[in-house]
Coordinates of C-alpha atoms (C1' of nucleotides) in Angstrom, one line a residue:
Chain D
X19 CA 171.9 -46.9 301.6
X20 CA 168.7 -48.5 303.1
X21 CA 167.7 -45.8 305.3
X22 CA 165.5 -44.7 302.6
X23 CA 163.6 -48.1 302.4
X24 CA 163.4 -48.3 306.5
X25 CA 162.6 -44.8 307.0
X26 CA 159.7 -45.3 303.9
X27 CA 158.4 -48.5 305.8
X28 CA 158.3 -46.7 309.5
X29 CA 156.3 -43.6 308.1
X30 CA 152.7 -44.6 308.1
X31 CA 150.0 -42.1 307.2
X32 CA 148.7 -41.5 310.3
X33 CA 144.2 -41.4 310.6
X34 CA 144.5 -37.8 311.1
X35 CA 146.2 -37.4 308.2
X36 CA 143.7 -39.8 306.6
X37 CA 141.1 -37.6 307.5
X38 CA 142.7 -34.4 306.9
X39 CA 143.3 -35.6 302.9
X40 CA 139.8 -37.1 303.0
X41 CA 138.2 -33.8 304.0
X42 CA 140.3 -31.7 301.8
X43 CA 139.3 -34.4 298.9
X44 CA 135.2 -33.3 299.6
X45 CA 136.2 -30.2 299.6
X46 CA 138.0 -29.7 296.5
X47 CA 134.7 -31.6 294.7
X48 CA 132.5 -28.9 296.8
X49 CA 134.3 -26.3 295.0
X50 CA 134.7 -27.4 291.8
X51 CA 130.3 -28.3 292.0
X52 CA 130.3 -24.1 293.0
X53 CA 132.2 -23.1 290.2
X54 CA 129.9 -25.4 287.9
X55 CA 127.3 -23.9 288.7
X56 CA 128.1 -20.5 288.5
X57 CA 130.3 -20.7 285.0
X58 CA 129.5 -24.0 283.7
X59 CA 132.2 -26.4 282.4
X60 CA 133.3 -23.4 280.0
X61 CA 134.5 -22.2 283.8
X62 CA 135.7 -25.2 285.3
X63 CA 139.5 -24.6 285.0
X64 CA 142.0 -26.3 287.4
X65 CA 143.0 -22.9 288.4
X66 CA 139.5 -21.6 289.4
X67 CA 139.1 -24.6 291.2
X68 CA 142.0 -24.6 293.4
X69 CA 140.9 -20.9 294.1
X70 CA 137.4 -21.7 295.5
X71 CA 138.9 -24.6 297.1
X72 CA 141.6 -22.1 298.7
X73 CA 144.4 -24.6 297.8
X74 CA 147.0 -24.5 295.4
X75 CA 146.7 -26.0 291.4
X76 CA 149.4 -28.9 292.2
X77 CA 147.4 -29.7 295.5
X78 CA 144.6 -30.7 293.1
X79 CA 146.5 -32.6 291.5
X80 CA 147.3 -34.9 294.9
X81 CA 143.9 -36.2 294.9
X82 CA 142.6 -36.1 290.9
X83 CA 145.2 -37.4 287.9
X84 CA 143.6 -34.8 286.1
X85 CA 141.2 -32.5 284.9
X86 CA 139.2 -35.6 283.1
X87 CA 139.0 -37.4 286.6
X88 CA 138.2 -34.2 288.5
X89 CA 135.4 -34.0 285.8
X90 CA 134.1 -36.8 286.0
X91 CA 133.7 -37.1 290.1
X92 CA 132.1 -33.9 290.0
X93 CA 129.6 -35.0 288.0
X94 CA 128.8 -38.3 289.4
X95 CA 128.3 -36.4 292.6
X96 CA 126.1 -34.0 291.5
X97 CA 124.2 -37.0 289.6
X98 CA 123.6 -38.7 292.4
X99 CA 121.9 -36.5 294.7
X100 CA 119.7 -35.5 291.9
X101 CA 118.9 -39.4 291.1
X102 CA 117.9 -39.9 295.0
X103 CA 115.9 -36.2 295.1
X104 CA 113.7 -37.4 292.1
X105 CA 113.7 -41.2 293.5
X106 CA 112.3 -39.9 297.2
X107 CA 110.0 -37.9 295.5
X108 CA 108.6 -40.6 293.0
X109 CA 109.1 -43.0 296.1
X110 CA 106.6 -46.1 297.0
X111 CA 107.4 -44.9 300.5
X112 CA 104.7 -43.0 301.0
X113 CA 102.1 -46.2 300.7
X114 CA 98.7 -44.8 300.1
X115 CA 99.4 -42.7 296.9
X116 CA 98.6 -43.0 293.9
X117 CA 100.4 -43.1 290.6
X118 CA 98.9 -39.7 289.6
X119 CA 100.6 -38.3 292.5
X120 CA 103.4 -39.7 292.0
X121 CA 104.1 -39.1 289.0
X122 CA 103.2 -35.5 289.2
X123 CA 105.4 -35.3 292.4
X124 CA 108.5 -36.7 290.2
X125 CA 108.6 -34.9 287.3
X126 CA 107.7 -31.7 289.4
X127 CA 111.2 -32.5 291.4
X128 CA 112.8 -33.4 288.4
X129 CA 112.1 -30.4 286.7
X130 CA 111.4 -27.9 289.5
X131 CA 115.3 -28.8 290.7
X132 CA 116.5 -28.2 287.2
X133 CA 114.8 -24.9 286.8
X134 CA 116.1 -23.5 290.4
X135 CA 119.5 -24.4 289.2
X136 CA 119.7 -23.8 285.8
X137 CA 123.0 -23.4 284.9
X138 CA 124.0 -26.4 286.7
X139 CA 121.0 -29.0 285.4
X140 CA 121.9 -27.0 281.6
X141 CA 125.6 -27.9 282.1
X142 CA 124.2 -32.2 283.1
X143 CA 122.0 -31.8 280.4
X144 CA 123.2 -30.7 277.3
X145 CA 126.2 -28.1 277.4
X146 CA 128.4 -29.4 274.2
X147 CA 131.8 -30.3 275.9
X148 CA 133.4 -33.7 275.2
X149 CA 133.5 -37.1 274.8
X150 CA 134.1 -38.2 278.4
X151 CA 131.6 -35.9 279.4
X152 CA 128.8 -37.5 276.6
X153 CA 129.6 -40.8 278.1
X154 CA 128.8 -39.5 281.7
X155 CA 125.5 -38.1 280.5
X156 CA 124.7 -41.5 278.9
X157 CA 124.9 -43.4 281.9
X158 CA 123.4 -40.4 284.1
X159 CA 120.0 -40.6 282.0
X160 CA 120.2 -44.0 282.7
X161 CA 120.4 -43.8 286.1
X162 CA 117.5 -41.8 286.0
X163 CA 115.1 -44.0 283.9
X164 CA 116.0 -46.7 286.0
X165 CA 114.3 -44.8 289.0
X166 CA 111.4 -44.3 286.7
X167 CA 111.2 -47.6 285.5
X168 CA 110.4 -49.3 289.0
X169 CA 107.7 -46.9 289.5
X170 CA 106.0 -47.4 286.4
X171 CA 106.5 -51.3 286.5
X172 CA 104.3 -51.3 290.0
X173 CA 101.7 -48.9 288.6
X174 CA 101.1 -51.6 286.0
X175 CA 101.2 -54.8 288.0
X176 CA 98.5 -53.0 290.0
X177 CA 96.5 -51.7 287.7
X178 CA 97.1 -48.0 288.2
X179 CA 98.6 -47.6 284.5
X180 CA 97.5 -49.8 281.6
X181 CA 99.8 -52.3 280.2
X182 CA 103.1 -51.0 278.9
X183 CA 106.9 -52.0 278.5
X184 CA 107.7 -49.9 282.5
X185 CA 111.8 -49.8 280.7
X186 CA 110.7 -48.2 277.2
X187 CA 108.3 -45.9 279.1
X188 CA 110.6 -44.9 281.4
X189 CA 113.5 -44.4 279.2
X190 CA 110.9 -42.2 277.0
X191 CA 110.1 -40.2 279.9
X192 CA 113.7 -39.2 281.1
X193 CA 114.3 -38.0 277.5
X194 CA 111.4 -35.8 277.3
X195 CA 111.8 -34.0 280.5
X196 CA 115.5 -33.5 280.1
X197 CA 115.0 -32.1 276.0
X198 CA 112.3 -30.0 276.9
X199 CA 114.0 -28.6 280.2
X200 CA 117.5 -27.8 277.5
X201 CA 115.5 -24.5 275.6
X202 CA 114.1 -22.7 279.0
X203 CA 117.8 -23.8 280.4
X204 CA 120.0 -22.4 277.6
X205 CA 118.4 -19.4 277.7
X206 CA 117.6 -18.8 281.3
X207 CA 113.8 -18.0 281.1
X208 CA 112.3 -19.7 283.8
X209 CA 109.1 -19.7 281.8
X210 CA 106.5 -20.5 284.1
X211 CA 104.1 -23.2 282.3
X212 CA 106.4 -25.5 281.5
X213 CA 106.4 -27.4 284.8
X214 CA 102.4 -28.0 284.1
X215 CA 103.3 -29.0 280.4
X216 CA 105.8 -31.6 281.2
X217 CA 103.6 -32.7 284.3
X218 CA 100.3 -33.1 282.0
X219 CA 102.6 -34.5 279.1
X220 CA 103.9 -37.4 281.6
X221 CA 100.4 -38.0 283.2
X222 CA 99.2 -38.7 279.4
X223 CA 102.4 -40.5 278.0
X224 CA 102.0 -43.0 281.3
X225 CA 98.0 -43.5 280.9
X226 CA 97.0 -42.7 284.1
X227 CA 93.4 -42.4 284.5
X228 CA 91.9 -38.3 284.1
X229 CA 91.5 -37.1 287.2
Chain V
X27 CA 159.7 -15.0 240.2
X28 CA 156.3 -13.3 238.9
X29 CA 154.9 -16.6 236.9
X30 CA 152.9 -17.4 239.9
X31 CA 151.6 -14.3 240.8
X32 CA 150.6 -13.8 236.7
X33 CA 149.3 -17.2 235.9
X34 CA 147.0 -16.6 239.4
X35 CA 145.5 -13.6 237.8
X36 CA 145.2 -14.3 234.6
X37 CA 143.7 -17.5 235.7
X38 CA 139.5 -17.5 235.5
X39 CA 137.5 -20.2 237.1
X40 CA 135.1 -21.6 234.0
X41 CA 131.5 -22.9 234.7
X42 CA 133.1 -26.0 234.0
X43 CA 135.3 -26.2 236.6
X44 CA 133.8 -24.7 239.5
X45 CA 130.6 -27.6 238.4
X46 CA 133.0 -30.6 238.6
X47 CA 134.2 -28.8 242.0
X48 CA 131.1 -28.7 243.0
X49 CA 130.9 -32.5 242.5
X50 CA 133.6 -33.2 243.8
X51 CA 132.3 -31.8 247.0
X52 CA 128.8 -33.8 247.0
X53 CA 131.3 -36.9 246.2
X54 CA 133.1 -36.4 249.1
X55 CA 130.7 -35.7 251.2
X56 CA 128.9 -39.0 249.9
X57 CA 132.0 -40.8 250.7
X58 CA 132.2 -39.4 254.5
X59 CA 127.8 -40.4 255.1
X60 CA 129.5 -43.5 254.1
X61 CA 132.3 -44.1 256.5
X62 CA 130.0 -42.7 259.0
X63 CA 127.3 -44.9 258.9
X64 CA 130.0 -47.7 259.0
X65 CA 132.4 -46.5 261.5
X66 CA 131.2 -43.9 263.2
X67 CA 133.2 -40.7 264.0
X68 CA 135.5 -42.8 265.4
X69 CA 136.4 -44.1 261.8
X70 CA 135.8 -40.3 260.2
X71 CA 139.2 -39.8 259.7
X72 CA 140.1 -37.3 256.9
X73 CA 141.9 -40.1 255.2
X74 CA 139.4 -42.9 255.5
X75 CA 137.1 -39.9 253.8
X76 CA 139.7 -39.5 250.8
X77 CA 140.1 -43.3 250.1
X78 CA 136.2 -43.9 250.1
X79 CA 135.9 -40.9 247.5
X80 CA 139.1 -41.7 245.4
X81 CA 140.9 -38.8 245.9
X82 CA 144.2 -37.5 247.9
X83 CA 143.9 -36.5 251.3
X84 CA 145.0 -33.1 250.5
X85 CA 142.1 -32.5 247.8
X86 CA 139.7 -32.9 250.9
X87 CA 141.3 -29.6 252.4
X88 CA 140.8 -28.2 248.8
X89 CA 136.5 -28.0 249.8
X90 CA 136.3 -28.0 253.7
X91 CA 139.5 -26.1 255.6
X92 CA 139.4 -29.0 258.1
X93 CA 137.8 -31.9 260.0
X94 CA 135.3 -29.9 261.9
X95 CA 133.9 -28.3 258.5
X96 CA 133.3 -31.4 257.0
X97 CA 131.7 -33.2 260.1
X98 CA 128.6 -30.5 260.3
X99 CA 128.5 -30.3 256.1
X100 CA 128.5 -34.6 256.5
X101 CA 126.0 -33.8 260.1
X102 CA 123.9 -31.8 258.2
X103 CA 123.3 -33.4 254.9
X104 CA 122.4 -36.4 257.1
X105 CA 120.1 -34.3 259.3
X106 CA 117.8 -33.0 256.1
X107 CA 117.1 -35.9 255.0
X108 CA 115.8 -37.5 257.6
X109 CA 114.1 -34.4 258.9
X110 CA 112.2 -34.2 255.4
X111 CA 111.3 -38.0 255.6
X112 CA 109.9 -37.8 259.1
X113 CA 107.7 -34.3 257.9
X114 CA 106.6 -36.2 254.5
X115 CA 105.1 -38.8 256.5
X116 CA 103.6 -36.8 259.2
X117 CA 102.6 -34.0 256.4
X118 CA 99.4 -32.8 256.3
X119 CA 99.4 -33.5 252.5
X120 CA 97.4 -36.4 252.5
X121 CA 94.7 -35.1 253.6
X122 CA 91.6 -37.0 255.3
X123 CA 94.6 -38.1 257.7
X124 CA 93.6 -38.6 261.2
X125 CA 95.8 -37.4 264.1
X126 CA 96.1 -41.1 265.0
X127 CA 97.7 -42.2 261.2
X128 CA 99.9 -39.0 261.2
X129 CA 101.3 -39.2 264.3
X130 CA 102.1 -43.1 264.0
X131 CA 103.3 -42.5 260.4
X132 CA 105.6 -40.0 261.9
X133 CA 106.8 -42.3 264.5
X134 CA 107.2 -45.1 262.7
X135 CA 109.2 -43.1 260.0
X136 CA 111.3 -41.9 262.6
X137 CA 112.1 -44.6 264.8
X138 CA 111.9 -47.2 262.2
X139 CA 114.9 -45.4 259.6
X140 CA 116.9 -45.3 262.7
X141 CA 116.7 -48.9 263.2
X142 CA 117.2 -49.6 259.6
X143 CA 121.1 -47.5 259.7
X144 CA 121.7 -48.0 263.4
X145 CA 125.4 -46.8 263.1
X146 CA 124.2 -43.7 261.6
X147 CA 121.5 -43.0 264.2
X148 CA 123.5 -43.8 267.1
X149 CA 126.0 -41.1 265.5
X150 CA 123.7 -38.4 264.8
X151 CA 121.6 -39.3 268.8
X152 CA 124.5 -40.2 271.1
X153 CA 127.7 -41.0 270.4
X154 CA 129.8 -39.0 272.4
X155 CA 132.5 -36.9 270.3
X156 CA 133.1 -33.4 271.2
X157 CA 131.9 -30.1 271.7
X158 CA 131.2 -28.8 268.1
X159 CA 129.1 -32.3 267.2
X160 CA 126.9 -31.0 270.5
X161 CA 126.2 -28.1 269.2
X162 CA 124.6 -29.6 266.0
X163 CA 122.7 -32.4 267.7
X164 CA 120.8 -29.4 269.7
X165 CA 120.1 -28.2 266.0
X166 CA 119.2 -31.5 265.2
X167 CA 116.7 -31.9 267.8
X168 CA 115.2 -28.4 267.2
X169 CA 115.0 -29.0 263.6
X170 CA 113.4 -32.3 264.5
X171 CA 110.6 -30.7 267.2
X172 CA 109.9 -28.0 264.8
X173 CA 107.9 -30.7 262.3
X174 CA 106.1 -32.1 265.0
X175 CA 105.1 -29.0 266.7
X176 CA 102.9 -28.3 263.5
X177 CA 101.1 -31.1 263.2
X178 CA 100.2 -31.2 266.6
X179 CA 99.5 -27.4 266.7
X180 CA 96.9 -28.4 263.5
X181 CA 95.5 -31.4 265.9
X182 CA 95.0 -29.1 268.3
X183 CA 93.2 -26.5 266.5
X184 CA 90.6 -29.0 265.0
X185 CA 90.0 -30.6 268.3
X186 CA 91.4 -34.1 267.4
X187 CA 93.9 -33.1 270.4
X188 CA 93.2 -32.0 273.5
X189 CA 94.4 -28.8 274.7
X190 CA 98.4 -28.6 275.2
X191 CA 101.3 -26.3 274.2
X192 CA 102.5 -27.3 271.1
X193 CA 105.9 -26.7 271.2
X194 CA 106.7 -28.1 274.4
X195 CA 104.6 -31.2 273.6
X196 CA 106.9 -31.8 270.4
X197 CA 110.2 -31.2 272.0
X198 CA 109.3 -33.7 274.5
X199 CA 108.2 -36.1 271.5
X200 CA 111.4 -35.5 270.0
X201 CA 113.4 -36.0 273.4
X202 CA 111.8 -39.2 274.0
X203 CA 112.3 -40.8 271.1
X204 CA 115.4 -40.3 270.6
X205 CA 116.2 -41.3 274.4
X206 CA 114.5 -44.6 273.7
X207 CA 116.2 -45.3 270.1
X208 CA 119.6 -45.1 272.0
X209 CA 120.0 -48.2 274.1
X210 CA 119.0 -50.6 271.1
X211 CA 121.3 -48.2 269.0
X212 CA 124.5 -48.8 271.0
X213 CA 123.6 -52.6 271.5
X214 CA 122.9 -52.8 267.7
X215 CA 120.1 -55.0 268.6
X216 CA 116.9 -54.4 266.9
X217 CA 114.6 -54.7 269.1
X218 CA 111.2 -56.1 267.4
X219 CA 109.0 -54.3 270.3
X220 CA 110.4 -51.1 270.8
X221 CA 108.6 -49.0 267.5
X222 CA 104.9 -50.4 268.4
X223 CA 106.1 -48.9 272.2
X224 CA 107.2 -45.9 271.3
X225 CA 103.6 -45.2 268.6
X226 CA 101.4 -46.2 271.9
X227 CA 103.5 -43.8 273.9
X228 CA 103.5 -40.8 271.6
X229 CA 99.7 -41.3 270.7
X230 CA 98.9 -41.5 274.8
X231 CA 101.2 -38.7 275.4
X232 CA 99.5 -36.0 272.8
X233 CA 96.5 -37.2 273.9
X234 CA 95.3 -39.3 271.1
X235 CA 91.4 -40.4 271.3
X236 CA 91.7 -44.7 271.9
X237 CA 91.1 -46.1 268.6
Chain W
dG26 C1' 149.4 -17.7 258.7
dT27 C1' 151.2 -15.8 262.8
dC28 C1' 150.8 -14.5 267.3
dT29 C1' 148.9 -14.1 271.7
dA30 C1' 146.6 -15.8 275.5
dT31 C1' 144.7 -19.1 278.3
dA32 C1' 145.0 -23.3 280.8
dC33 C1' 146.8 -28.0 281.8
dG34 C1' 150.2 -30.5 284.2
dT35 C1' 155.0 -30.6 286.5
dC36 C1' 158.8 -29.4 289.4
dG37 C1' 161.8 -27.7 292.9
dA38 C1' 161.6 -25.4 297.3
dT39 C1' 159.7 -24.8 301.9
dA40 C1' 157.3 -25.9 305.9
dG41 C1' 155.4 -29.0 308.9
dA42 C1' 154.1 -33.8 310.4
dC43 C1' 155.8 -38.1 312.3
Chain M
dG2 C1' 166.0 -35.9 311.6
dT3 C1' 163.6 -37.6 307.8
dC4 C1' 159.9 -37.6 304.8
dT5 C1' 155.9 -35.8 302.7
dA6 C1' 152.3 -32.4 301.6
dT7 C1' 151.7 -28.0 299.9
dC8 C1' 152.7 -24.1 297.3
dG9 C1' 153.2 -21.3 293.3
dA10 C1' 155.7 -20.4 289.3
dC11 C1' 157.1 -22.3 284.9
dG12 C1' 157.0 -25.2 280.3
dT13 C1' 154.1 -26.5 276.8
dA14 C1' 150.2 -27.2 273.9
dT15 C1' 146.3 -25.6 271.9
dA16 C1' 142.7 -22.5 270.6
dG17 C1' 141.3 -18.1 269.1
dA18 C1' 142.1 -13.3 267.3
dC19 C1' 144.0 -10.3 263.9

DNA sequence: GTCTATACGTCGATAGAC
DNA sequence: GTCTATCGACGTATAGAC
């Protein structure tokens, strides 16, 4: 009668296994980020997941409730290694730049990323698809303006930009790039001159000097 | 057993009826801009609709076959009006206008309706629903970038604008308002600053001569 | 309005880990 | 030997076609 309580408290989930579950957990968000970006969300069933993963549907289902949660970690992943390629890119690190170059360096990341991807930085951007997936995108654009923000902030307190709320400006900024990037991205012309555009359009919007 | 089928045919729709029809439809979709701009599509339920315009749920489904029907007749009633307010006050019609005055009337039309029905704004920018709303807030946006993107074209062409591509110039306009208007939106706080912010950004960003 | 098809989520069986 | 992870097929709901 209690051997299934004893037995229950002996077994312990050993580190391999740990790992092993860990490991399958990346890969199953590795796969699902493939099949986003070659079919979009209209793509991203359970089922084709499971077969780029090589696992089967219910093991999917060992790691992510369901489809919503699946969703949404995929996202959030992909997010964030947009967020820190535009952040690095826009980054004080280099000391010794200046905003102009910058700025130019993190829209052209922003935007040259989007366009080399398309499908993918369509389906982040503006793909219709749900509520959960709206509320993603609200906090994902955030994410991105905040990385502006801190930028723009030092510019000013240095004298680089001329005086300017660094929040409203950034917030501004993230919506431009992404609404321009959604025509060129729903229709898969790479058209060259945007990248300029949206570089000159920033370099303007911000003040910096001419030149 | 025939008396239906008969009375159906014999039946003619007068110029009488098919006007208070007609009526009936603008009254209800009266009553849904009402719910809407004071609960949201959360509160757009097909019954909260019928109560606000008087009449039985099932008369709704008389005019629109379902809920997604009347959401983009509601979305785009909504969207023509505001799209005609912004384009009034950005016209070219008063002429003498400078690029400066247009574009700041524009603006301030814009972003300062928005503020005024914040519910309604947040609906028609941001909040998340599904896949179909999507789908019409790209329209939105386009219909939106399309009355900018001839004014600026104009400013442009007369040299009160330096050189730029129109179109991409107004989509990022549009983006970047909108993006901006969202966070006081959700927070329903009103932000005294953020109008002024956005003018000096739009008139920086297309280039606007200082003063 | 009906019907089909697609896809989500579940369940019992099997094989393997502890 | 016991327990658990994986598999893959099935039930069900919903959306789209005719």
């Amino acid at each position: 009668m209690n051997t299934w309580f004893t037995s229950c408290v002996a077994y312990r989930r050993t580190p391999a296994v740990q790992a092993r579950l860990d490991a399958q957990a990346g890969s199953i968000v590795r796969a699902a980020m493939t099949v986003l970006s070659r079919d979009g969300f209209a793509g991203l069933s359970m089922a084709a997941v499971a077969a780029e993963a090589a696992v089967a549907t219910g093991t999917v289902y060992k790691t992510f409730s369901g489809k919503a949660e699946l969703v949404t970690a995929v996202f959030r992943e992909v997010v964030t290694g947009e967020v820190a390629a535009v952040a690095a890119a826009g980054s004080t690190a280099g000391a010794g730049k200046t905003a102009r170059e910058r700025v130019t360096a993190a829209v052209e990341t922003f935007a040259g990323r989007a366009l080399k991807n398309p499908k993918l930085a369509y389906v982040l951007l503006a793909e219709p698809v749900d509520a959960a997936v709206d509320a993603e995108r609200l906090r994902f654009r955030r994410a991105f303006a905040e990385t502006f923000e801190s930028a723009i902030a030092e510019g000013v307190a240095i004298g680089q930009l001329p005086p300017q709320d660094p929040r409203t400006s950034a917030t501004a900024l993230v919506g431009a790039i992404g609404e321009v990037l959604v025509g060129p991205l729903a229709e898969q012309l790479e058209s060259e001159s945007v990248v300029p555009e949206l570089v000159a359009f920033a370099l303007r919007a911000l003040g910096v000097p001419q030149e």
